[in-house]
Coordinates of C-alpha atoms in Angstrom, one line a residue:
M58 CA 0.0 0.0 0.0
T59 CA 2.6 2.6 -1.3
S60 CA 1.3 6.3 -1.7
N61 CA 4.3 7.0 -4.3
T62 CA 7.6 6.0 -5.0
T63 CA 9.0 7.9 -2.0
Y64 CA 6.8 7.4 1.1
Y65 CA 5.3 4.2 2.3
R66 CA 1.5 4.0 3.8
P67 CA 1.1 0.8 5.6
I68 CA -2.5 1.5 6.7
Q69 CA -5.2 3.6 5.2
Y70 CA -4.9 6.5 7.5
L71 CA -7.8 9.0 7.7
G72 CA -6.7 12.6 7.1
S73 CA -3.5 11.4 5.8
K74 CA -1.3 14.5 4.0
T75 CA -0.1 12.7 1.1
R76 CA -1.5 15.5 -1.1
A77 CA -0.3 18.3 1.1
I78 CA 3.0 16.6 1.6
S79 CA 5.3 19.1 -0.8
S80 CA 3.9 22.3 0.8
I81 CA 4.4 21.0 4.5
V82 CA 8.0 19.9 3.5
S83 CA 8.6 23.3 1.7
E84 CA 7.7 25.4 4.7
C85 CA 9.5 23.3 7.0
K86 CA 12.8 23.2 5.1
R87 CA 12.5 27.1 5.0
L88 CA 12.1 27.2 9.0
Y89 CA 14.4 24.4 10.0
N90 CA 17.5 24.7 12.0
P91 CA 19.8 21.8 11.5
N92 CA 21.0 21.9 15.1
G93 CA 17.6 21.0 16.1
Y94 CA 14.7 18.6 15.8
I95 CA 11.4 18.8 14.0
V96 CA 8.7 17.2 16.0
D97 CA 5.8 15.6 14.4
L98 CA 3.3 15.5 17.3
F99 CA 0.7 13.3 15.8
S100 CA 2.6 11.3 13.4
G101 CA -0.3 8.5 12.5
S102 CA 0.9 6.4 9.6
S103 CA 4.2 8.4 9.6
I104 CA 3.9 10.0 6.1
V105 CA 4.9 13.3 7.3
S106 CA 7.7 11.9 9.4
Q107 CA 9.1 10.0 6.5
A108 CA 9.0 13.1 4.4
F109 CA 11.1 15.0 6.9
Y110 CA 13.5 12.2 7.3
K111 CA 14.0 11.9 3.6
N112 CA 14.7 15.6 3.2
G113 CA 17.4 15.6 5.8
M114 CA 15.8 16.9 9.0
R115 CA 16.0 15.1 12.3
V116 CA 12.5 13.9 13.4
I117 CA 11.0 13.2 16.6
S118 CA 7.9 11.4 15.7
N119 CA 5.4 10.7 18.2
D120 CA 1.8 9.2 18.6
V121 CA -0.2 8.4 21.5
L122 CA -1.4 5.2 19.6
A123 CA 1.4 2.4 20.2
F124 CA 0.9 0.8 16.6
C125 CA 1.7 4.1 15.0
S126 CA 5.1 4.4 17.1
D127 CA 6.0 0.8 15.4
I128 CA 5.3 2.2 12.0
A129 CA 7.4 5.3 12.7
T130 CA 10.3 3.4 14.4
C131 CA 10.2 1.0 11.1
M132 CA 10.2 3.5 8.8
L133 CA 12.6 6.0 10.3
N134 CA 15.3 3.2 10.4
Q135 CA 15.4 3.7 14.3
H136 CA 17.6 1.0 15.8
R137 CA 18.4 -0.7 12.6
G138 CA 21.3 -2.8 12.8
E139 CA 23.8 -4.0 10.2
K140 CA 21.9 -7.5 10.2
S141 CA 18.3 -6.3 10.6
I142 CA 17.2 -6.6 7.1
Q143 CA 18.8 -10.0 6.8
N144 CA 17.2 -11.2 10.0
V145 CA 13.8 -10.2 8.7
L146 CA 14.1 -11.9 5.2
K147 CA 15.2 -15.0 7.2
F148 CA 12.2 -14.6 9.2
I149 CA 9.8 -14.9 6.4
D150 CA 12.1 -17.5 4.5
F151 CA 12.2 -19.7 7.4
N152 CA 8.1 -19.5 7.9
N153 CA 7.6 -19.9 4.3
N154 CA 6.7 -23.6 4.2
L155 CA 4.8 -23.5 7.6
E156 CA 1.2 -23.9 8.3
L157 CA 0.4 -20.4 9.8
F158 CA -2.0 -21.4 12.6
P159 CA -1.6 -21.1 16.3
T160 CA -0.9 -24.4 18.4
D161 CA -4.5 -25.1 19.3
I162 CA -7.1 -24.6 16.6
S163 CA -9.7 -27.3 17.6
V164 CA -12.4 -25.1 18.3
F165 CA -12.2 -23.6 14.5
K166 CA -11.1 -26.9 12.8
S167 CA -14.6 -27.8 11.5
Y168 CA -15.3 -24.1 10.6
I169 CA -12.2 -23.8 8.2
G170 CA -13.1 -26.0 5.9
L171 CA -16.6 -25.2 5.7
E172 CA -15.7 -21.5 5.0
E173 CA -13.4 -22.4 2.4
K174 CA -16.3 -24.2 0.6
L175 CA -18.8 -21.7 1.0
L176 CA -16.2 -18.8 -0.4
S177 CA -15.7 -20.9 -3.4
S178 CA -19.3 -21.5 -4.1
K179 CA -20.0 -17.8 -3.4
N180 CA -22.7 -18.9 -0.8
L181 CA -23.6 -15.7 0.7
L182 CA -26.6 -17.2 2.6
G183 CA -24.3 -20.0 3.9
L184 CA -21.5 -17.5 5.1
K185 CA -23.9 -15.5 7.0
E186 CA -25.3 -18.4 8.7
L187 CA -21.7 -19.8 9.4
Y188 CA -20.4 -16.4 10.9
S189 CA -23.5 -15.8 13.0
E190 CA -23.0 -19.1 14.5
L191 CA -19.2 -18.9 15.1
P192 CA -18.3 -18.8 18.9
Q193 CA -17.0 -15.3 19.8
V194 CA -16.3 -13.1 22.4
G195 CA -19.1 -10.7 23.0
K196 CA -21.7 -13.2 21.8
D197 CA -23.9 -15.2 24.0
C198 CA -24.4 -18.1 21.7
N199 CA -22.0 -21.0 21.5
I200 CA -19.7 -20.2 24.4
N201 CA -16.7 -22.9 24.5
V202 CA -13.7 -23.3 26.5
N203 CA -11.6 -20.6 24.5
I204 CA -14.3 -18.0 25.3
E205 CA -14.4 -19.1 29.1
Y206 CA -10.7 -18.9 29.3
I207 CA -10.7 -15.3 27.6
K208 CA -13.3 -14.1 29.9
N209 CA -11.3 -15.0 33.0
H210 CA -8.2 -13.5 31.5
I211 CA -9.1 -10.0 30.4
G212 CA -6.1 -8.0 30.2
C213 CA -3.5 -11.0 30.1
Y214 CA -1.4 -11.8 27.0
A215 CA -2.6 -14.1 24.4
F216 CA 0.6 -15.2 23.3
Q217 CA 0.7 -19.1 23.1
K218 CA -3.0 -19.1 24.5
S219 CA -6.3 -19.1 22.8
P220 CA -6.0 -17.0 19.7
L221 CA -7.2 -13.4 20.3
I222 CA -8.0 -12.4 16.8
A223 CA -10.0 -15.4 15.7
N224 CA -12.2 -15.3 19.0
Y225 CA -12.9 -11.6 18.7
Y226 CA -12.7 -10.5 15.2
A227 CA -13.4 -13.8 12.7
G228 CA -16.3 -13.8 10.6
T229 CA -16.6 -9.7 10.6
Y230 CA -13.6 -7.9 9.8
F231 CA -11.6 -11.0 8.6
G232 CA -12.3 -14.6 7.7
I233 CA -11.8 -17.6 9.7
K234 CA -8.5 -18.6 8.5
Q235 CA -7.4 -15.1 8.0
S236 CA -8.0 -14.5 11.6
L237 CA -6.0 -17.7 12.9
N238 CA -2.9 -16.8 10.3
I239 CA -2.8 -13.3 11.8
D240 CA -2.8 -14.8 15.3
A241 CA -0.1 -17.2 14.3
L242 CA 2.0 -14.4 12.6
R243 CA 1.7 -12.3 15.9
M244 CA 2.8 -15.1 18.1
L245 CA 5.7 -16.1 15.6
I246 CA 6.7 -12.2 15.8
E247 CA 6.7 -12.3 19.4
E248 CA 9.1 -15.1 19.5
E249 CA 11.4 -13.9 17.0
W250 CA 11.7 -10.5 19.2
A251 CA 12.4 -12.4 22.5
S252 CA 15.2 -14.6 20.4
K253 CA 16.7 -11.8 18.5
G254 CA 15.9 -8.5 20.4
D255 CA 16.4 -6.5 17.4
L256 CA 13.9 -3.5 17.9
W257 CA 13.9 -2.4 14.2
E258 CA 13.1 -6.0 13.1
Y259 CA 10.2 -6.2 15.7
S260 CA 8.9 -3.0 14.3
L261 CA 9.1 -3.8 10.7
L262 CA 7.2 -7.1 11.2
L263 CA 4.7 -5.6 13.0
T264 CA 4.3 -2.8 10.5
A265 CA 4.2 -5.3 7.9
L266 CA 1.3 -7.2 9.9
Y267 CA -0.6 -4.1 10.3
N268 CA -0.1 -3.3 6.6
T269 CA -1.7 -6.9 5.9
C270 CA -4.5 -6.3 8.1
S271 CA -5.2 -3.0 6.4
I272 CA -5.3 -4.8 2.9
I273 CA -7.4 -8.0 3.4
V274 CA -9.9 -6.1 6.2
N275 CA -13.6 -6.3 5.1
S276 CA -14.6 -2.7 6.0
A277 CA -15.6 0.4 4.2
G278 CA -12.5 2.6 3.7
K279 CA -10.2 -0.1 4.7
H280 CA -10.2 1.2 8.2
F281 CA -11.5 -0.6 11.4
A282 CA -14.5 1.5 12.4
Q283 CA -16.9 -1.0 11.4
P284 CA -16.9 -4.3 9.3
I285 CA -19.2 -4.6 6.3
I286 CA -22.3 -6.8 7.1
I287 CA -23.2 -9.2 4.4
D288 CA -26.3 -8.7 2.6
A289 CA -27.4 -12.4 1.6
D290 CA -30.1 -11.3 -0.6
N291 CA -27.9 -9.6 -3.5
I292 CA -24.5 -11.5 -4.6
S293 CA -23.8 -8.7 -7.0
K294 CA -23.9 -6.0 -4.2
I295 CA -20.6 -4.2 -4.2
T296 CA -20.0 -4.8 -0.8
N297 CA -20.6 -8.6 -1.2
R298 CA -18.2 -8.7 -4.2
R299 CA -15.7 -6.9 -2.2
M300 CA -16.2 -9.4 0.8
F301 CA -15.4 -12.2 -1.5
E302 CA -12.4 -10.4 -2.7
N303 CA -11.1 -9.7 0.9
R304 CA -12.0 -13.1 2.1
C305 CA -9.8 -14.6 -0.6
Y306 CA -6.5 -13.1 0.4
D307 CA -3.9 -15.3 1.2
V308 CA -2.5 -13.8 4.8
K309 CA 1.0 -15.3 4.6
K310 CA 1.3 -14.3 1.0
I311 CA 0.3 -10.7 1.8
F312 CA 2.4 -10.5 4.6
Q313 CA 5.6 -11.7 3.1
E314 CA 5.0 -9.0 0.2
C315 CA 4.5 -6.4 2.9
V316 CA 7.8 -7.1 4.4
I317 CA 9.6 -7.1 1.1
N318 CA 8.2 -3.9 0.1
I319 CA 8.9 -2.0 3.3
C320 CA 12.5 -3.3 3.1
S321 CA 12.7 -2.2 -0.7
V322 CA 11.5 1.2 0.2
I323 CA 13.9 2.0 3.2
K324 CA 17.1 -0.2 2.5
D325 CA 19.0 2.6 0.9
N326 CA 17.8 5.1 3.8
K327 CA 20.7 6.5 6.1
Y328 CA 20.8 4.2 9.2
P329 CA 20.8 4.4 12.2
S330 CA 19.0 7.7 11.7
E331 CA 19.2 10.4 14.3
C332 CA 15.4 10.1 14.4
I333 CA 13.4 9.2 17.4
S334 CA 10.0 7.7 17.4
L335 CA 7.9 8.2 20.9
N336 CA 4.6 6.9 22.0
M337 CA 3.0 9.6 24.3
D338 CA 0.6 11.9 25.0
V339 CA 1.7 15.2 23.5
C340 CA 0.0 16.9 26.9
S341 CA 1.9 14.7 29.3
S342 CA 4.7 15.9 31.6
E343 CA 6.8 13.1 30.6
F344 CA 6.7 13.9 26.9
N345 CA 7.5 17.5 27.7
Q346 CA 10.5 16.5 29.5
I347 CA 12.1 14.7 26.7
L348 CA 11.5 17.9 24.5
L349 CA 13.2 19.9 27.0
D350 CA 16.2 18.0 26.6
K351 CA 16.3 18.6 22.9
K352 CA 16.8 21.6 20.7
I353 CA 13.3 21.9 19.0
S354 CA 13.4 23.9 15.8
I355 CA 9.7 23.3 14.6
L356 CA 6.6 21.7 16.0
Y357 CA 4.4 20.2 13.3
A358 CA 1.0 19.3 14.5
D359 CA -1.8 17.9 12.5
P360 CA -4.5 17.0 15.8
P361 CA -7.9 15.8 15.1
Y362 CA -10.5 18.7 15.1
T363 CA -13.9 16.9 15.3
A364 CA -15.5 14.7 17.7
Q365 CA -14.5 11.4 15.4
Q366 CA -12.0 10.0 17.6
Y367 CA -9.2 8.3 15.5
S368 CA -8.9 5.6 18.0
R369 CA -12.2 4.2 16.9
F370 CA -11.0 3.7 13.2
Y371 CA -7.8 1.9 14.5
H372 CA -8.6 -0.2 17.5
I373 CA -7.4 -3.5 15.8
P374 CA -3.9 -2.6 15.0
E375 CA -3.7 -1.4 18.6
V376 CA -5.0 -4.8 19.9
L377 CA -2.4 -6.3 18.0
H378 CA 0.4 -4.4 19.1
F379 CA -0.3 -5.2 22.8
Y380 CA -1.9 -8.5 22.2
M381 CA -3.6 -8.7 25.4
Y382 CA -7.3 -9.8 25.7
P383 CA -9.6 -6.5 25.6
K384 CA -12.7 -5.9 27.6
L385 CA -15.1 -5.1 25.1
Q386 CA -17.4 -1.8 25.2
I387 CA -20.9 -2.4 25.7
F388 CA -23.5 0.1 24.5
R389 CA -27.3 -0.3 25.4
G390 CA -26.6 -4.0 26.5
K391 CA -24.7 -5.1 23.3
I392 CA -21.2 -5.0 22.3
T393 CA -20.8 -2.5 19.6
Q394 CA -20.8 -3.2 15.8
G395 CA -17.2 -2.2 15.6
I396 CA -16.2 -4.4 18.6
Y397 CA -14.4 -1.8 20.2
P398 CA -12.2 -2.3 23.3
D399 CA -13.7 -0.5 26.5
N400 CA -10.7 1.3 27.0
K401 CA -9.9 2.9 23.6
Y402 CA -8.0 6.4 23.7
K403 CA -10.2 9.4 23.8
S404 CA -8.3 12.5 22.5
P405 CA -8.9 16.0 24.2
F406 CA -8.8 17.5 20.9
C407 CA -11.9 15.5 19.9
S408 CA -13.9 16.9 22.8
K409 CA -15.6 20.3 22.8
S410 CA -14.9 20.9 26.6
K411 CA -11.4 20.1 26.2
A412 CA -10.3 21.1 22.8
Q413 CA -9.6 24.6 23.8
K414 CA -7.3 23.5 26.7
A415 CA -5.6 21.2 24.5
F416 CA -4.7 23.8 22.0
L417 CA -3.8 26.0 24.6
R418 CA -1.0 23.7 25.8
L419 CA 0.1 23.4 22.1
F420 CA 0.8 27.1 22.0
E421 CA 2.3 27.0 25.5
M422 CA 4.7 24.3 24.1
T423 CA 5.6 26.5 21.2
E424 CA 6.6 29.2 23.4
K425 CA 8.5 27.2 26.1
Y426 CA 10.7 25.5 23.1
D427 CA 11.2 28.9 21.2
S428 CA 10.1 27.0 18.3
H429 CA 8.3 27.5 14.9
L430 CA 4.8 25.9 15.1
I431 CA 3.2 24.6 11.5
L432 CA -0.6 23.4 11.9
S433 CA -2.6 21.6 9.5
Y434 CA -6.1 22.5 9.8
S435 CA -9.3 22.6 7.8
E436 CA -12.5 24.6 8.1
S437 CA -16.1 24.6 6.6
K438 CA -16.7 27.7 4.7
N439 CA -20.4 27.0 5.1
K440 CA -20.0 26.6 8.9
R441 CA -21.9 23.4 8.8
T442 CA -20.0 20.0 7.9
G443 CA -20.5 16.3 8.4
N444 CA -18.0 16.7 11.3
E445 CA -18.3 19.7 13.5
R446 CA -15.0 21.5 14.5
M447 CA -14.4 21.2 18.2
I448 CA -12.7 24.8 18.0
S449 CA -13.1 27.4 15.0
L450 CA -10.6 28.9 13.3
D451 CA -11.2 32.1 15.0
E452 CA -11.1 30.7 18.5
L453 CA -7.8 29.1 17.5
L454 CA -6.1 32.3 16.5
Q455 CA -7.2 34.2 19.3
L456 CA -5.7 31.7 21.3
A457 CA -2.5 32.0 19.6
K458 CA -2.4 35.8 19.9
K459 CA -3.0 35.3 23.6
I460 CA 0.1 32.9 24.2
I461 CA 2.6 33.8 21.4
P462 CA 1.5 37.3 20.2
Q463 CA 5.0 38.1 19.0
Y464 CA 4.7 35.3 16.2
N465 CA 3.8 36.2 12.7
I466 CA 1.1 34.1 11.2
K467 CA 0.5 33.0 7.4
Q468 CA -1.9 30.9 6.0
I469 CA -1.4 28.5 3.1
N470 CA -4.5 27.0 1.2
F471 CA -4.8 24.0 -0.8
D472 CA -6.9 23.3 -3.6
F473 CA -8.5 19.9 -2.5
D474 CA -11.3 19.3 0.1
Y475 CA -11.0 17.6 3.8
K476 CA -12.8 14.3 3.8
Q477 CA -15.7 13.6 6.0
F478 CA -15.5 10.6 8.3
N479 CA -19.2 10.1 8.8
R480 CA -21.8 7.7 7.4
K481 CA -23.0 8.5 4.0
D482 CA -26.4 9.5 5.4
K483 CA -24.6 12.1 7.8
V484 CA -22.2 13.5 5.3
V485 CA -23.1 17.0 4.2
G486 CA -22.9 17.1 0.4
E487 CA -23.0 21.1 -0.2
K488 CA -19.7 22.1 1.7
E489 CA -16.4 23.2 1.2
D490 CA -14.2 22.0 3.7
K491 CA -10.9 23.1 2.7
E492 CA -7.5 22.3 3.9
F493 CA -4.6 24.3 4.9
L494 CA -1.7 25.2 6.9
I495 CA -1.2 27.9 9.6
I496 CA 2.4 28.9 9.9
F497 CA 3.4 30.4 13.3
E498 CA 6.7 31.8 12.7
K499 CA 8.9 33.4 15.2
A500 CA 9.6 37.0 14.6

């Protein structure tokens, strides 16, 4: 899943800055001090951090979601050693001829063959019935020994235990065999990490696994907000056709391709790089203490602006990172359609009551580190969108004038729209959500 020949995008990330990247890099190169760092505060899929790195800037890439930090560690060549790529290629070569299943698949064994038959015959009704009867955490039917074990071990690691992905997400986001393959790969990656202790290799293998999940997942937009529901009445319906396509992906083959693609993109990049990948809350005292020990040239911020919590779209990669049985969120007495964990991260930037304070801290950081600030933003010209902004542009600029009045402010507009994340019936058609950059430059 490459965005172009220069940067690698391992997952479909909402708000990705692929179209704005040249302008962002151009402004940062103009302001960057080679003796300092540029801090990508909300790194996401690492596209912007990769661009800074490829353009010779020292980057501190940060995201509160752990899987995003894995991606940045991989793509920025942090901790890469002389034999890291060799180790990675040996790993996929060694596992090439292995059956990718966890140790105990007895609960799922009969379902695997039936799923394959139903997929090959394109039997929608049969698949719908199979998946509805499949024992899963959160369902009241078909409780088995695996699910009983998981219920008694919420918050515990699933390594070499009852497979996590298969017991939570099989038949919805992924197929049954696909889920078991993902579980097996996650366990093998952890064994490799315990054996070799190569952090870059570990981050690359995890990144390739996130990449794989993003390619094969059966969801709209290839994120993880909600799985697509099978409509058994119409085989030609586009969502059904896509379901068959998604279910037919070979996990091992896709994973190996992702590993090779990532290695190909970054093998000639400078390593070990002077970049740093962090997994922290930008408002935390620990994060700010780390920055105090560095010379910060530029803060680049692309925070969320709407009530749409990004963690809702990426809960499965985050669960994969920790590989601990999650407690599921219950809404009106049932698990959510997205099968969300109960403790998914909630950003203050996505809260009406907290957004202003969160942006206030951002401007205070800019002043504290005596740095430039480049802010990605979008606003509806009609003042009405499918995703209401938690803070308006006017409020944002007033905050800046209060905290950093000595800074010069410049706005760079783009000629493309900001994509709404809502369901189709919630999206506002007649709108003009234009993306732009706001440059807060030291006088």
